[in-house]
Amino acid sequence: MKLKQLAVSAVIAVAALTATGIALGDAGSGEASPIYGVKLPDGYRQWALIAPAQEAEPLNELRAVLGNDLAIKAYQDSTLPFPDGAVLVKLAWKHVQSPEFEPASIPGAATTVQVMVKDSSKYAATGGWGFGRFINGKPADEAQHQTCFACHQARVQNHDFVFTRFAQ
Amino acid sequence: MKLKQLAVSAVIAVAALTATGIALGDAGSGEASPIYGVKLPDGYRQWALIAPAQEAEPLNELRAVLGNDLAIKAYQDSTLPFPDGAVLVKLAWKHVQSPEFEPASIPGAATTVQVMVKDSSKYAATGGWGFGRFINGKPADEAQHQTCFACHQARVQNHDFVFTRFAQ
């Protein structure tokens, strides 16, 4: 390859990585969840927002669901089922009063980070999704992971087992 | 410049744009806000999440504040005041009951999108911040924009006039 071609190719390659959002390191790090072997994805805190939510007592949480670029693109294109490689991460915090603005409540202490990874082969028995629930970066126990799919299956099977819709 | 140097420089330039988050098109598009001339930034919906929030009645909203890469880096580095070019965008939706999961409430109809742009020269009279409040993509009227800075000044001057903290 000539150097001029190399220059052009290099720019295109980097630009493509940026544009299509192939997130290097989606595989994750740290301890894997029981049953599914799902890890916290690297860099997930920088992912785009799908939607916030609130969960009532007793959990009393503010939440936000983020998605990797494959997941965001699927939402934008209304692609269902989600493609393999799509990853959703739900962050949750205790819901506390703002000390600075009376009508507002804001995130307090972080509670859980919950991950869904789409791999239609690996997770064929659970709708193509693997689940991970993390507390302080450590996966919750097996009993907690046994509850994930049943609830998603019972309530949102018609949306590829995903509760959250994209907040326009 | 030799072609090999060009190739390397091109890669570095594109990578630097990506890494430092100089978002091409932050200038925005559409109609500008009164007083400040702030537009809705291009591509803001893909920006990283700073924090969700809830606003009580009568507004009854779920909210999420996103930031461009300069803003996110400032949060991560605990940089105050925010650097020129930092942009914050608060999205707000009506807060509605999830039809699929009783304890959860989720975003309903979008209400406002509110923008803060840091430019310490242009907006020197208002703490370095320009404000824009948009409803259905159109800026709200001048009277509404006259209220922005006074409230931020009264309540969060010690945090560079910004309410939202980064939700870890």
JSON list of C-alpha atoms in Angstrom, two decimals, chain A residues 101 104, chain B residues 40-41 44 47 50-53 55 59 61-67 87-93 111-116 132-134 152 163-164:
[
{"chain": "A", "resi": 101, "resn": "PHE", "atom": "CA", "xyz": [-33.46, 23.50, 44.97]},
{"chain": "A", "resi": 104, "resn": "ALA", "atom": "CA", "xyz": [-35.78, 18.72, 42.88]},
{"chain": "B", "resi": 40, "resn": "LEU", "atom": "CA", "xyz": [-29.52, 23.69, 20.60]},
{"chain": "B", "resi": 41, "resn": "PRO", "atom": "CA", "xyz": [-26.12, 22.00, 20.17]},
{"chain": "B", "resi": 44, "resn": "TYR", "atom": "CA", "xyz": [-26.38, 16.66, 22.17]},
{"chain": "B", "resi": 47, "resn": "TRP", "atom": "CA", "xyz": [-23.63, 13.17, 24.93]},
{"chain": "B", "resi": 50, "resn": "ILE", "atom": "CA", "xyz": [-24.01, 13.79, 34.12]},
{"chain": "B", "resi": 51, "resn": "ALA", "atom": "CA", "xyz": [-27.01, 12.90, 36.28]},
{"chain": "B", "resi": 52, "resn": "PRO", "atom": "CA", "xyz": [-30.75, 12.22, 36.23]},
{"chain": "B", "resi": 53, "resn": "ALA", "atom": "CA", "xyz": [-33.13, 14.16, 38.47]},
{"chain": "B", "resi": 55, "resn": "GLU", "atom": "CA", "xyz": [-38.77, 17.62, 39.72]},
{"chain": "B", "resi": 59, "resn": "LEU", "atom": "CA", "xyz": [-43.82, 20.37, 36.88]},
{"chain": "B", "resi": 61, "resn": "GLU", "atom": "CA", "xyz": [-40.81, 15.84, 35.48]},
{"chain": "B", "resi": 62, "resn": "LEU", "atom": "CA", "xyz": [-38.02, 13.35, 35.04]},
{"chain": "B", "resi": 63, "resn": "ARG", "atom": "CA", "xyz": [-34.84, 14.98, 33.88]},
{"chain": "B", "resi": 64, "resn": "ALA", "atom": "CA", "xyz": [-31.38, 14.13, 32.67]},
{"chain": "B", "resi": 65, "resn": "VAL", "atom": "CA", "xyz": [-28.42, 16.44, 32.31]},
{"chain": "B", "resi": 66, "resn": "LEU", "atom": "CA", "xyz": [-25.93, 15.57, 29.58]},
{"chain": "B", "resi": 67, "resn": "GLY", "atom": "CA", "xyz": [-22.60, 17.23, 28.88]},
{"chain": "B", "resi": 87, "resn": "VAL", "atom": "CA", "xyz": [-21.91, 22.82, 27.37]},
{"chain": "B", "resi": 88, "resn": "LEU", "atom": "CA", "xyz": [-24.60, 21.27, 29.57]},
{"chain": "B", "resi": 89, "resn": "VAL", "atom": "CA", "xyz": [-28.00, 20.20, 28.28]},
{"chain": "B", "resi": 90, "resn": "LYS", "atom": "CA", "xyz": [-30.90, 19.31, 30.54]},
{"chain": "B", "resi": 91, "resn": "LEU", "atom": "CA", "xyz": [-33.66, 17.23, 28.97]},
{"chain": "B", "resi": 92, "resn": "ALA", "atom": "CA", "xyz": [-37.01, 17.04, 30.71]},
{"chain": "B", "resi": 93, "resn": "TRP", "atom": "CA", "xyz": [-40.04, 14.85, 30.28]},
{"chain": "B", "resi": 111, "resn": "THR", "atom": "CA", "xyz": [-41.26, 19.26, 27.91]},
{"chain": "B", "resi": 112, "resn": "THR", "atom": "CA", "xyz": [-38.16, 21.45, 27.73]},
{"chain": "B", "resi": 113, "resn": "VAL", "atom": "CA", "xyz": [-34.53, 21.24, 26.72]},
{"chain": "B", "resi": 114, "resn": "GLN", "atom": "CA", "xyz": [-32.32, 23.69, 28.58]},
{"chain": "B", "resi": 115, "resn": "VAL", "atom": "CA", "xyz": [-28.79, 24.58, 27.59]},
{"chain": "B", "resi": 116, "resn": "MET", "atom": "CA", "xyz": [-25.88, 26.25, 29.40]},
{"chain": "B", "resi": 132, "resn": "GLY", "atom": "CA", "xyz": [-31.17, 28.69, 26.31]},
{"chain": "B", "resi": 133, "resn": "ARG", "atom": "CA", "xyz": [-34.55, 27.20, 27.09]},
{"chain": "B", "resi": 134, "resn": "PHE", "atom": "CA", "xyz": [-36.27, 25.36, 24.25]},
{"chain": "B", "resi": 152, "resn": "HIS", "atom": "CA", "xyz": [-28.34, 30.00, 39.44]},
{"chain": "B", "resi": 163, "resn": "PHE", "atom": "CA", "xyz": [-26.71, 22.80, 39.98]},
{"chain": "B", "resi": 164, "resn": "THR", "atom": "CA", "xyz": [-25.97, 19.33, 38.69]}
]
